[in-house]
Amino acid sequence: MRDLSRTGRHIRVTDVVLLLAAGIVGGLTGSIAGLASVATYPALLVVGLPPVTANVTNTVALVFNGVGSVWGSRPELAGRRAWIMRLVPGAALGGLAGAVLLLSIPPEGFENSVPPLLALAALAIAVPRRADRDQTGAGHSRLLMLQAAAVFVVSIYSGYFGAAAGVLLLAVLLNLSDATLATANAGKNLTLGVANTVAAAVFAVVAPVQWAAVAPLGAGCLIGSRLGPVVVRHAPATPLRLLIAASGLALAVKLGLDTYL
């Protein structure tokens, strides 16, 4: 296991303001498009945290993103207990596995695979879903198993690195279920929240979490994420879906340039 000694760095007032603002932006974009870390992780680097500390601190702060987004998604989650119970176990196990991986191996393996996976997820969100998908019998059972497996794999990535994990989950839930955009987004918020919470519990005990940064970043995430599901609920589904896909594709290009060049 790598040495992850705790940091004693003090957070300045300007850092608090920056992290609060980044949390609001991250919470809003995260609960809509699964792109919270695009705003929150770089902000932690800007205030001076090293990458591993920033990564684990970001995961802990995003627990508040999960709280706010699930709170805002209650209308879409009501009456879907069976669906929720299929998503939660894989999310919890995946988040735990991702946290263990982060504390055990260097991040390059996942980082190199993120740009193409994110690009595929963005395209999957953009392409209209087939209306004739088999939702009964053996076809439905296979779809449920595939969905559970995909949620588990993406949750591993969420606990390990996390950037744009919500885009991947949204693509999974849109294309492996009959959920509308608002319902799939609610499932994404719940699943990502569970995976982050489990990973954060591990990091809180054994990793160098910068708690002074968690407070303002988490507060911002809570505020922003509470508003996101309201936007998804009332916005036109197709334009919003295409906007999410375009944002994911743009991020995939940026990450690809940063990773491969």
PDB file of N, CA and C in Angstrom, residues 13-115:
ATOM      1  N   VAL A  13      -8.987  32.019   3.607  1.00  0.00           N
ATOM      2  CA  VAL A  13     -10.344  32.499   3.348  1.00  0.00           C
ATOM      3  C   VAL A  13     -10.643  32.480   1.852  1.00  0.00           C
ATOM      4  N   THR A  14      -9.678  32.883   1.041  1.00  0.00           N
ATOM      5  CA  THR A  14      -9.879  32.859  -0.411  1.00  0.00           C
ATOM      6  C   THR A  14     -10.079  31.433  -0.913  1.00  0.00           C
ATOM      7  N   ASP A  15      -9.396  30.475  -0.282  1.00  0.00           N
ATOM      8  CA  ASP A  15      -9.582  29.073  -0.643  1.00  0.00           C
ATOM      9  C   ASP A  15     -11.004  28.621  -0.331  1.00  0.00           C
ATOM     10  N   VAL A  16     -11.517  29.052   0.818  1.00  0.00           N
ATOM     11  CA  VAL A  16     -12.878  28.686   1.221  1.00  0.00           C
ATOM     12  C   VAL A  16     -13.888  29.194   0.198  1.00  0.00           C
ATOM     13  N   VAL A  17     -13.723  30.445  -0.234  1.00  0.00           N
ATOM     14  CA  VAL A  17     -14.641  31.031  -1.211  1.00  0.00           C
ATOM     15  C   VAL A  17     -14.567  30.264  -2.529  1.00  0.00           C
ATOM     16  N   LEU A  18     -13.342  29.964  -2.975  1.00  0.00           N
ATOM     17  CA  LEU A  18     -13.170  29.222  -4.227  1.00  0.00           C
ATOM     18  C   LEU A  18     -13.804  27.840  -4.138  1.00  0.00           C
ATOM     19  N   LEU A  19     -13.573  27.143  -3.029  1.00  0.00           N
ATOM     20  CA  LEU A  19     -14.103  25.782  -2.888  1.00  0.00           C
ATOM     21  C   LEU A  19     -15.628  25.784  -2.768  1.00  0.00           C
ATOM     22  N   LEU A  20     -16.174  26.780  -2.079  1.00  0.00           N
ATOM     23  CA  LEU A  20     -17.635  26.881  -1.980  1.00  0.00           C
ATOM     24  C   LEU A  20     -18.251  27.093  -3.360  1.00  0.00           C
ATOM     25  N   ALA A  21     -17.666  28.008  -4.146  1.00  0.00           N
ATOM     26  CA  ALA A  21     -18.183  28.273  -5.488  1.00  0.00           C
ATOM     27  C   ALA A  21     -18.036  27.047  -6.384  1.00  0.00           C
ATOM     28  N   ALA A  22     -16.870  26.383  -6.308  1.00  0.00           N
ATOM     29  CA  ALA A  22     -16.650  25.179  -7.107  1.00  0.00           C
ATOM     30  C   ALA A  22     -17.625  24.081  -6.712  1.00  0.00           C
ATOM     31  N   GLY A  23     -17.935  23.997  -5.417  1.00  0.00           N
ATOM     32  CA  GLY A  23     -18.893  22.999  -4.956  1.00  0.00           C
ATOM     33  C   GLY A  23     -20.293  23.252  -5.502  1.00  0.00           C
ATOM     34  N   ILE A  24     -20.713  24.520  -5.537  1.00  0.00           N
ATOM     35  CA  ILE A  24     -22.040  24.846  -6.077  1.00  0.00           C
ATOM     36  C   ILE A  24     -22.112  24.480  -7.558  1.00  0.00           C
ATOM     37  N   VAL A  25     -21.075  24.879  -8.309  1.00  0.00           N
ATOM     38  CA  VAL A  25     -21.043  24.543  -9.737  1.00  0.00           C
ATOM     39  C   VAL A  25     -20.985  23.028  -9.922  1.00  0.00           C
ATOM     40  N   GLY A  26     -20.109  22.360  -9.153  1.00  0.00           N
ATOM     41  CA  GLY A  26     -19.981  20.911  -9.265  1.00  0.00           C
ATOM     42  C   GLY A  26     -21.246  20.184  -8.870  1.00  0.00           C
ATOM     43  N   GLY A  27     -21.903  20.644  -7.804  1.00  0.00           N
ATOM     44  CA  GLY A  27     -23.143  20.011  -7.387  1.00  0.00           C
ATOM     45  C   GLY A  27     -24.235  20.137  -8.429  1.00  0.00           C
ATOM     46  N   LEU A  28     -24.322  21.319  -9.045  1.00  0.00           N
ATOM     47  CA  LEU A  28     -25.340  21.535 -10.068  1.00  0.00           C
ATOM     48  C   LEU A  28     -25.063  20.679 -11.302  1.00  0.00           C
ATOM     49  N   THR A  29     -23.835  20.748 -11.818  1.00  0.00           N
ATOM     50  CA  THR A  29     -23.501  19.963 -13.017  1.00  0.00           C
ATOM     51  C   THR A  29     -23.477  18.472 -12.721  1.00  0.00           C
ATOM     52  N   GLY A  30     -23.083  18.107 -11.514  1.00  0.00           N
ATOM     53  CA  GLY A  30     -23.041  16.694 -11.162  1.00  0.00           C
ATOM     54  C   GLY A  30     -24.413  16.069 -11.079  1.00  0.00           C
ATOM     55  N   SER A  31     -25.369  16.791 -10.485  1.00  0.00           N
ATOM     56  CA  SER A  31     -26.716  16.230 -10.344  1.00  0.00           C
ATOM     57  C   SER A  31     -27.496  16.267 -11.651  1.00  0.00           C
ATOM     58  N   ILE A  32     -27.008  17.053 -12.616  1.00  0.00           N
ATOM     59  CA  ILE A  32     -27.644  17.078 -13.935  1.00  0.00           C
ATOM     60  C   ILE A  32     -26.948  16.139 -14.907  1.00  0.00           C
ATOM     61  N   ALA A  33     -25.620  16.248 -14.984  1.00  0.00           N
ATOM     62  CA  ALA A  33     -24.880  15.548 -16.034  1.00  0.00           C
ATOM     63  C   ALA A  33     -23.803  14.613 -15.519  1.00  0.00           C
ATOM     64  N   GLY A  34     -23.614  14.529 -14.202  1.00  0.00           N
ATOM     65  CA  GLY A  34     -22.576  13.645 -13.677  1.00  0.00           C
ATOM     66  C   GLY A  34     -21.177  14.178 -13.867  1.00  0.00           C
ATOM     67  N   LEU A  35     -21.033  15.501 -13.914  1.00  0.00           N
ATOM     68  CA  LEU A  35     -19.732  16.113 -14.179  1.00  0.00           C
ATOM     69  C   LEU A  35     -19.229  16.926 -12.992  1.00  0.00           C
ATOM     70  N   ALA A  36     -19.585  16.536 -11.780  1.00  0.00           N
ATOM     71  CA  ALA A  36     -19.217  17.320 -10.602  1.00  0.00           C
ATOM     72  C   ALA A  36     -17.712  17.476 -10.462  1.00  0.00           C
ATOM     73  N   SER A  37     -16.963  16.399 -10.660  1.00  0.00           N
ATOM     74  CA  SER A  37     -15.519  16.435 -10.433  1.00  0.00           C
ATOM     75  C   SER A  37     -14.784  17.338 -11.409  1.00  0.00           C
ATOM     76  N   VAL A  38     -15.422  17.662 -12.531  1.00  0.00           N
ATOM     77  CA  VAL A  38     -14.796  18.584 -13.480  1.00  0.00           C
ATOM     78  C   VAL A  38     -14.588  19.942 -12.830  1.00  0.00           C
ATOM     79  N   ALA A  39     -15.478  20.330 -11.905  1.00  0.00           N
ATOM     80  CA  ALA A  39     -15.332  21.601 -11.194  1.00  0.00           C
ATOM     81  C   ALA A  39     -14.629  21.435  -9.853  1.00  0.00           C
ATOM     82  N   THR A  40     -14.932  20.357  -9.141  1.00  0.00           N
ATOM     83  CA  THR A  40     -14.447  20.242  -7.759  1.00  0.00           C
ATOM     84  C   THR A  40     -12.992  19.780  -7.657  1.00  0.00           C
ATOM     85  N   TYR A  41     -12.599  18.802  -8.449  1.00  0.00           N
ATOM     86  CA  TYR A  41     -11.233  18.278  -8.355  1.00  0.00           C
ATOM     87  C   TYR A  41     -10.190  19.328  -8.724  1.00  0.00           C
ATOM     88  N   PRO A  42     -10.333  20.044  -9.869  1.00  0.00           N
ATOM     89  CA  PRO A  42      -9.337  21.089 -10.175  1.00  0.00           C
ATOM     90  C   PRO A  42      -9.264  22.171  -9.105  1.00  0.00           C
ATOM     91  N   ALA A  43     -10.394  22.502  -8.465  1.00  0.00           N
ATOM     92  CA  ALA A  43     -10.373  23.519  -7.410  1.00  0.00           C
ATOM     93  C   ALA A  43      -9.499  23.080  -6.248  1.00  0.00           C
ATOM     94  N   LEU A  44      -9.530  21.803  -5.916  1.00  0.00           N
ATOM     95  CA  LEU A  44      -8.676  21.292  -4.842  1.00  0.00           C
ATOM     96  C   LEU A  44      -7.205  21.359  -5.217  1.00  0.00           C
ATOM     97  N   LEU A  45      -6.911  21.134  -6.488  1.00  0.00           N
ATOM     98  CA  LEU A  45      -5.531  21.270  -6.944  1.00  0.00           C
ATOM     99  C   LEU A  45      -5.087  22.731  -6.887  1.00  0.00           C
ATOM    100  N   VAL A  46      -5.991  23.651  -7.243  1.00  0.00           N
ATOM    101  CA  VAL A  46      -5.670  25.086  -7.243  1.00  0.00           C
ATOM    102  C   VAL A  46      -5.319  25.565  -5.841  1.00  0.00           C
ATOM    103  N   VAL A  47      -6.012  25.069  -4.824  1.00  0.00           N
ATOM    104  CA  VAL A  47      -5.712  25.526  -3.461  1.00  0.00           C
ATOM    105  C   VAL A  47      -4.482  24.845  -2.884  1.00  0.00           C
ATOM    106  N   GLY A  48      -3.863  23.957  -3.656  1.00  0.00           N
ATOM    107  CA  GLY A  48      -2.558  23.439  -3.265  1.00  0.00           C
ATOM    108  C   GLY A  48      -2.494  22.008  -2.779  1.00  0.00           C
ATOM    109  N   LEU A  49      -3.583  21.244  -2.916  1.00  0.00           N
ATOM    110  CA  LEU A  49      -3.533  19.859  -2.469  1.00  0.00           C
ATOM    111  C   LEU A  49      -2.838  18.987  -3.516  1.00  0.00           C
ATOM    112  N   PRO A  50      -2.023  18.034  -3.085  1.00  0.00           N
ATOM    113  CA  PRO A  50      -1.425  17.094  -4.041  1.00  0.00           C
ATOM    114  C   PRO A  50      -2.496  16.182  -4.630  1.00  0.00           C
ATOM    115  N   PRO A  51      -2.221  15.561  -5.792  1.00  0.00           N
ATOM    116  CA  PRO A  51      -3.271  14.825  -6.514  1.00  0.00           C
ATOM    117  C   PRO A  51      -3.993  13.760  -5.708  1.00  0.00           C
ATOM    118  N   VAL A  52      -3.270  12.910  -4.985  1.00  0.00           N
ATOM    119  CA  VAL A  52      -3.952  11.844  -4.242  1.00  0.00           C
ATOM    120  C   VAL A  52      -4.818  12.426  -3.132  1.00  0.00           C
ATOM    121  N   THR A  53      -4.292  13.417  -2.409  1.00  0.00           N
ATOM    122  CA  THR A  53      -5.079  14.071  -1.359  1.00  0.00           C
ATOM    123  C   THR A  53      -6.302  14.750  -1.949  1.00  0.00           C
ATOM    124  N   ALA A  54      -6.119  15.415  -3.099  1.00  0.00           N
ATOM    125  CA  ALA A  54      -7.250  16.057  -3.759  1.00  0.00           C
ATOM    126  C   ALA A  54      -8.297  15.034  -4.180  1.00  0.00           C
ATOM    127  N   ASN A  55      -7.847  13.882  -4.657  1.00  0.00           N
ATOM    128  CA  ASN A  55      -8.764  12.835  -5.119  1.00  0.00           C
ATOM    129  C   ASN A  55      -9.631  12.324  -3.973  1.00  0.00           C
ATOM    130  N   VAL A  56      -8.999  11.968  -2.860  1.00  0.00           N
ATOM    131  CA  VAL A  56      -9.774  11.406  -1.750  1.00  0.00           C
ATOM    132  C   VAL A  56     -10.615  12.485  -1.070  1.00  0.00           C
ATOM    133  N   THR A  57     -10.100  13.704  -0.986  1.00  0.00           N
ATOM    134  CA  THR A  57     -10.876  14.805  -0.417  1.00  0.00           C
ATOM    135  C   THR A  57     -12.099  15.095  -1.284  1.00  0.00           C
ATOM    136  N   ASN A  58     -11.909  15.041  -2.583  1.00  0.00           N
ATOM    137  CA  ASN A  58     -13.020  15.249  -3.514  1.00  0.00           C
ATOM    138  C   ASN A  58     -14.102  14.195  -3.326  1.00  0.00           C
ATOM    139  N   THR A  59     -13.710  12.944  -3.187  1.00  0.00           N
ATOM    140  CA  THR A  59     -14.680  11.861  -2.994  1.00  0.00           C
ATOM    141  C   THR A  59     -15.491  12.073  -1.721  1.00  0.00           C
ATOM    142  N   VAL A  60     -14.818  12.476  -0.638  1.00  0.00           N
ATOM    143  CA  VAL A  60     -15.531  12.710   0.619  1.00  0.00           C
ATOM    144  C   VAL A  60     -16.509  13.875   0.473  1.00  0.00           C
ATOM    145  N   ALA A  61     -16.076  14.962  -0.172  1.00  0.00           N
ATOM    146  CA  ALA A  61     -16.954  16.118  -0.346  1.00  0.00           C
ATOM    147  C   ALA A  61     -18.164  15.781  -1.211  1.00  0.00           C
ATOM    148  N   LEU A  62     -17.966  14.885  -2.187  1.00  0.00           N
ATOM    149  CA  LEU A  62     -19.066  14.538  -3.095  1.00  0.00           C
ATOM    150  C   LEU A  62     -20.151  13.695  -2.417  1.00  0.00           C
ATOM    151  N   VAL A  63     -19.905  13.244  -1.192  1.00  0.00           N
ATOM    152  CA  VAL A  63     -20.982  12.605  -0.433  1.00  0.00           C
ATOM    153  C   VAL A  63     -22.143  13.593  -0.278  1.00  0.00           C
ATOM    154  N   PHE A  64     -21.816  14.858  -0.069  1.00  0.00           N
ATOM    155  CA  PHE A  64     -22.864  15.883   0.068  1.00  0.00           C
ATOM    156  C   PHE A  64     -23.568  16.119  -1.259  1.00  0.00           C
ATOM    157  N   ASN A  65     -22.863  15.938  -2.356  1.00  0.00           N
ATOM    158  CA  ASN A  65     -23.499  15.992  -3.668  1.00  0.00           C
ATOM    159  C   ASN A  65     -24.556  14.893  -3.790  1.00  0.00           C
ATOM    160  N   GLY A  66     -24.221  13.693  -3.291  1.00  0.00           N
ATOM    161  CA  GLY A  66     -25.174  12.592  -3.308  1.00  0.00           C
ATOM    162  C   GLY A  66     -26.400  12.882  -2.463  1.00  0.00           C
ATOM    163  N   VAL A  67     -26.169  13.463  -1.279  1.00  0.00           N
ATOM    164  CA  VAL A  67     -27.295  13.784  -0.388  1.00  0.00           C
ATOM    165  C   VAL A  67     -28.247  14.769  -1.057  1.00  0.00           C
ATOM    166  N   GLY A  68     -27.688  15.856  -1.597  1.00  0.00           N
ATOM    167  CA  GLY A  68     -28.531  16.873  -2.218  1.00  0.00           C
ATOM    168  C   GLY A  68     -29.245  16.376  -3.455  1.00  0.00           C
ATOM    169  N   SER A  69     -28.537  15.623  -4.303  1.00  0.00           N
ATOM    170  CA  SER A  69     -29.141  15.171  -5.557  1.00  0.00           C
ATOM    171  C   SER A  69     -30.211  14.106  -5.326  1.00  0.00           C
ATOM    172  N   VAL A  70     -29.996  13.214  -4.357  1.00  0.00           N
ATOM    173  CA  VAL A  70     -31.025  12.217  -4.044  1.00  0.00           C
ATOM    174  C   VAL A  70     -32.226  12.889  -3.397  1.00  0.00           C
ATOM    175  N   TRP A  71     -31.975  13.853  -2.553  1.00  0.00           N
ATOM    176  CA  TRP A  71     -33.048  14.633  -1.942  1.00  0.00           C
ATOM    177  C   TRP A  71     -33.898  15.297  -3.029  1.00  0.00           C
ATOM    178  N   GLY A  72     -33.244  15.892  -4.013  1.00  0.00           N
ATOM    179  CA  GLY A  72     -33.981  16.529  -5.092  1.00  0.00           C
ATOM    180  C   GLY A  72     -34.644  15.557  -6.051  1.00  0.00           C
ATOM    181  N   SER A  73     -34.182  14.288  -6.050  1.00  0.00           N
ATOM    182  CA  SER A  73     -34.691  13.287  -6.994  1.00  0.00           C
ATOM    183  C   SER A  73     -35.809  12.427  -6.410  1.00  0.00           C
ATOM    184  N   ARG A  74     -36.301  12.764  -5.232  1.00  0.00           N
ATOM    185  CA  ARG A  74     -37.304  11.911  -4.572  1.00  0.00           C
ATOM    186  C   ARG A  74     -38.543  11.632  -5.422  1.00  0.00           C
ATOM    187  N   PRO A  75     -39.065  12.609  -6.174  1.00  0.00           N
ATOM    188  CA  PRO A  75     -40.251  12.281  -6.991  1.00  0.00           C
ATOM    189  C   PRO A  75     -39.983  11.191  -8.018  1.00  0.00           C
ATOM    190  N   GLU A  76     -38.802  11.193  -8.633  1.00  0.00           N
ATOM    191  CA  GLU A  76     -38.473  10.171  -9.639  1.00  0.00           C
ATOM    192  C   GLU A  76     -38.191   8.815  -9.002  1.00  0.00           C
ATOM    193  N   LEU A  77     -37.715   8.796  -7.766  1.00  0.00           N
ATOM    194  CA  LEU A  77     -37.377   7.538  -7.103  1.00  0.00           C
ATOM    195  C   LEU A  77     -38.578   6.909  -6.386  1.00  0.00           C
ATOM    196  N   ALA A  78     -39.632   7.677  -6.173  1.00  0.00           N
ATOM    197  CA  ALA A  78     -40.809   7.161  -5.470  1.00  0.00           C
ATOM    198  C   ALA A  78     -41.434   6.011  -6.247  1.00  0.00           C
ATOM    199  N   GLY A  79     -41.744   4.924  -5.538  1.00  0.00           N
ATOM    200  CA  GLY A  79     -42.384   3.772  -6.151  1.00  0.00           C
ATOM    201  C   GLY A  79     -41.464   2.884  -6.965  1.00  0.00           C
ATOM    202  N   ARG A  80     -40.155   3.112  -6.900  1.00  0.00           N
ATOM    203  CA  ARG A  80     -39.193   2.317  -7.685  1.00  0.00           C
ATOM    204  C   ARG A  80     -38.246   1.549  -6.764  1.00  0.00           C
ATOM    205  N   ARG A  81     -38.789   1.016  -5.684  1.00  0.00           N
ATOM    206  CA  ARG A  81     -37.982   0.324  -4.686  1.00  0.00           C
ATOM    207  C   ARG A  81     -37.223  -0.858  -5.283  1.00  0.00           C
ATOM    208  N   ALA A  82     -37.877  -1.657  -6.114  1.00  0.00           N
ATOM    209  CA  ALA A  82     -37.220  -2.836  -6.683  1.00  0.00           C
ATOM    210  C   ALA A  82     -36.028  -2.431  -7.538  1.00  0.00           C
ATOM    211  N   TRP A  83     -36.198  -1.393  -8.338  1.00  0.00           N
ATOM    212  CA  TRP A  83     -35.105  -0.894  -9.183  1.00  0.00           C
ATOM    213  C   TRP A  83     -33.954  -0.392  -8.324  1.00  0.00           C
ATOM    214  N   ILE A  84     -34.285   0.353  -7.260  1.00  0.00           N
ATOM    215  CA  ILE A  84     -33.257   0.883  -6.365  1.00  0.00           C
ATOM    216  C   ILE A  84     -32.476  -0.246  -5.713  1.00  0.00           C
ATOM    217  N   MET A  85     -33.182  -1.278  -5.262  1.00  0.00           N
ATOM    218  CA  MET A  85     -32.520  -2.387  -4.579  1.00  0.00           C
ATOM    219  C   MET A  85     -31.623  -3.184  -5.515  1.00  0.00           C
ATOM    220  N   ARG A  86     -31.868  -3.109  -6.816  1.00  0.00           N
ATOM    221  CA  ARG A  86     -30.963  -3.762  -7.757  1.00  0.00           C
ATOM    222  C   ARG A  86     -29.702  -2.932  -7.986  1.00  0.00           C
ATOM    223  N   LEU A  87     -29.814  -1.609  -7.854  1.00  0.00           N
ATOM    224  CA  LEU A  87     -28.681  -0.738  -8.123  1.00  0.00           C
ATOM    225  C   LEU A  87     -27.720  -0.624  -6.938  1.00  0.00           C
ATOM    226  N   VAL A  88     -28.273  -0.576  -5.725  1.00  0.00           N
ATOM    227  CA  VAL A  88     -27.469  -0.234  -4.553  1.00  0.00           C
ATOM    228  C   VAL A  88     -26.358  -1.238  -4.242  1.00  0.00           C
ATOM    229  N   PRO A  89     -26.604  -2.565  -4.234  1.00  0.00           N
ATOM    230  CA  PRO A  89     -25.517  -3.483  -3.870  1.00  0.00           C
ATOM    231  C   PRO A  89     -24.288  -3.356  -4.775  1.00  0.00           C
ATOM    232  N   GLY A  90     -24.491  -3.301  -6.084  1.00  0.00           N
ATOM    233  CA  GLY A  90     -23.365  -3.172  -6.999  1.00  0.00           C
ATOM    234  C   GLY A  90     -22.634  -1.858  -6.809  1.00  0.00           C
ATOM    235  N   ALA A  91     -23.384  -0.782  -6.537  1.00  0.00           N
ATOM    236  CA  ALA A  91     -22.761   0.513  -6.302  1.00  0.00           C
ATOM    237  C   ALA A  91     -21.906   0.486  -5.045  1.00  0.00           C
ATOM    238  N   ALA A  92     -22.414  -0.124  -3.978  1.00  0.00           N
ATOM    239  CA  ALA A  92     -21.667  -0.186  -2.726  1.00  0.00           C
ATOM    240  C   ALA A  92     -20.397  -1.029  -2.866  1.00  0.00           C
ATOM    241  N   LEU A  93     -20.525  -2.201  -3.473  1.00  0.00           N
ATOM    242  CA  LEU A  93     -19.358  -3.071  -3.646  1.00  0.00           C
ATOM    243  C   LEU A  93     -18.339  -2.435  -4.591  1.00  0.00           C
ATOM    244  N   GLY A  94     -18.831  -1.792  -5.646  1.00  0.00           N
ATOM    245  CA  GLY A  94     -17.931  -1.135  -6.581  1.00  0.00           C
ATOM    246  C   GLY A  94     -17.186   0.022  -5.935  1.00  0.00           C
ATOM    247  N   GLY A  95     -17.884   0.833  -5.152  1.00  0.00           N
ATOM    248  CA  GLY A  95     -17.234   1.940  -4.459  1.00  0.00           C
ATOM    249  C   GLY A  95     -16.158   1.456  -3.507  1.00  0.00           C
ATOM    250  N   LEU A  96     -16.433   0.358  -2.797  1.00  0.00           N
ATOM    251  CA  LEU A  96     -15.441  -0.226  -1.886  1.00  0.00           C
ATOM    252  C   LEU A  96     -14.223  -0.730  -2.656  1.00  0.00           C
ATOM    253  N   ALA A  97     -14.470  -1.445  -3.749  1.00  0.00           N
ATOM    254  CA  ALA A  97     -13.361  -1.971  -4.548  1.00  0.00           C
ATOM    255  C   ALA A  97     -12.520  -0.839  -5.132  1.00  0.00           C
ATOM    256  N   GLY A  98     -13.164   0.229  -5.589  1.00  0.00           N
ATOM    257  CA  GLY A  98     -12.436   1.362  -6.145  1.00  0.00           C
ATOM    258  C   GLY A  98     -11.569   2.047  -5.111  1.00  0.00           C
ATOM    259  N   ALA A  99     -12.085   2.194  -3.887  1.00  0.00           N
ATOM    260  CA  ALA A  99     -11.300   2.810  -2.819  1.00  0.00           C
ATOM    261  C   ALA A  99     -10.065   1.976  -2.490  1.00  0.00           C
ATOM    262  N   VAL A 100     -10.233   0.664  -2.429  1.00  0.00           N
ATOM    263  CA  VAL A 100      -9.100  -0.219  -2.146  1.00  0.00           C
ATOM    264  C   VAL A 100      -8.061  -0.131  -3.266  1.00  0.00           C
ATOM    265  N   LEU A 101      -8.524  -0.079  -4.511  1.00  0.00           N
ATOM    266  CA  LEU A 101      -7.603   0.046  -5.638  1.00  0.00           C
ATOM    267  C   LEU A 101      -6.807   1.348  -5.571  1.00  0.00           C
ATOM    268  N   LEU A 102      -7.476   2.447  -5.217  1.00  0.00           N
ATOM    269  CA  LEU A 102      -6.795   3.728  -5.155  1.00  0.00           C
ATOM    270  C   LEU A 102      -5.673   3.705  -4.129  1.00  0.00           C
ATOM    271  N   LEU A 103      -5.887   2.996  -3.033  1.00  0.00           N
ATOM    272  CA  LEU A 103      -4.882   2.923  -1.980  1.00  0.00           C
ATOM    273  C   LEU A 103      -3.807   1.880  -2.264  1.00  0.00           C
ATOM    274  N   SER A 104      -3.951   1.157  -3.380  1.00  0.00           N
ATOM    275  CA  SER A 104      -3.049   0.037  -3.631  1.00  0.00           C
ATOM    276  C   SER A 104      -2.210   0.172  -4.892  1.00  0.00           C
ATOM    277  N   ILE A 105      -2.765   0.796  -5.933  1.00  0.00           N
ATOM    278  CA  ILE A 105      -2.067   0.830  -7.217  1.00  0.00           C
ATOM    279  C   ILE A 105      -2.084   2.240  -7.778  1.00  0.00           C
ATOM    280  N   PRO A 106      -1.117   2.575  -8.639  1.00  0.00           N
ATOM    281  CA  PRO A 106      -1.104   3.903  -9.256  1.00  0.00           C
ATOM    282  C   PRO A 106      -2.279   4.091 -10.192  1.00  0.00           C
ATOM    283  N   PRO A 107      -2.676   5.366 -10.429  1.00  0.00           N
ATOM    284  CA  PRO A 107      -3.904   5.635 -11.175  1.00  0.00           C
ATOM    285  C   PRO A 107      -3.779   5.578 -12.686  1.00  0.00           C
ATOM    286  N   GLU A 108      -2.582   5.363 -13.234  1.00  0.00           N
ATOM    287  CA  GLU A 108      -2.421   5.492 -14.682  1.00  0.00           C
ATOM    288  C   GLU A 108      -3.300   4.544 -15.479  1.00  0.00           C
ATOM    289  N   GLY A 109      -3.525   3.332 -14.979  1.00  0.00           N
ATOM    290  CA  GLY A 109      -4.312   2.354 -15.717  1.00  0.00           C
ATOM    291  C   GLY A 109      -5.711   2.843 -16.019  1.00  0.00           C
ATOM    292  N   PHE A 110      -6.398   3.347 -15.000  1.00  0.00           N
ATOM    293  CA  PHE A 110      -7.743   3.869 -15.204  1.00  0.00           C
ATOM    294  C   PHE A 110      -7.717   5.160 -16.014  1.00  0.00           C
ATOM    295  N   GLU A 111      -6.755   6.028 -15.734  1.00  0.00           N
ATOM    296  CA  GLU A 111      -6.707   7.317 -16.412  1.00  0.00           C
ATOM    297  C   GLU A 111      -6.579   7.145 -17.920  1.00  0.00           C
ATOM    298  N   ASN A 112      -5.795   6.153 -18.349  1.00  0.00           N
ATOM    299  CA  ASN A 112      -5.594   5.936 -19.781  1.00  0.00           C
ATOM    300  C   ASN A 112      -6.853   5.438 -20.481  1.00  0.00           C
ATOM    301  N   SER A 113      -7.728   4.772 -19.737  1.00  0.00           N
ATOM    302  CA  SER A 113      -8.939   4.215 -20.344  1.00  0.00           C
ATOM    303  C   SER A 113     -10.125   5.169 -20.294  1.00  0.00           C
ATOM    304  N   VAL A 114     -10.024   6.256 -19.525  1.00  0.00           N
ATOM    305  CA  VAL A 114     -11.165   7.142 -19.322  1.00  0.00           C
ATOM    306  C   VAL A 114     -11.614   7.847 -20.600  1.00  0.00           C
ATOM    307  N   PRO A 115     -10.720   8.494 -21.379  1.00  0.00           N
ATOM    308  CA  PRO A 115     -11.204   9.258 -22.551  1.00  0.00           C
ATOM    309  C   PRO A 115     -12.049   8.444 -23.525  1.00  0.00           C
TER     310      PRO A 115
END
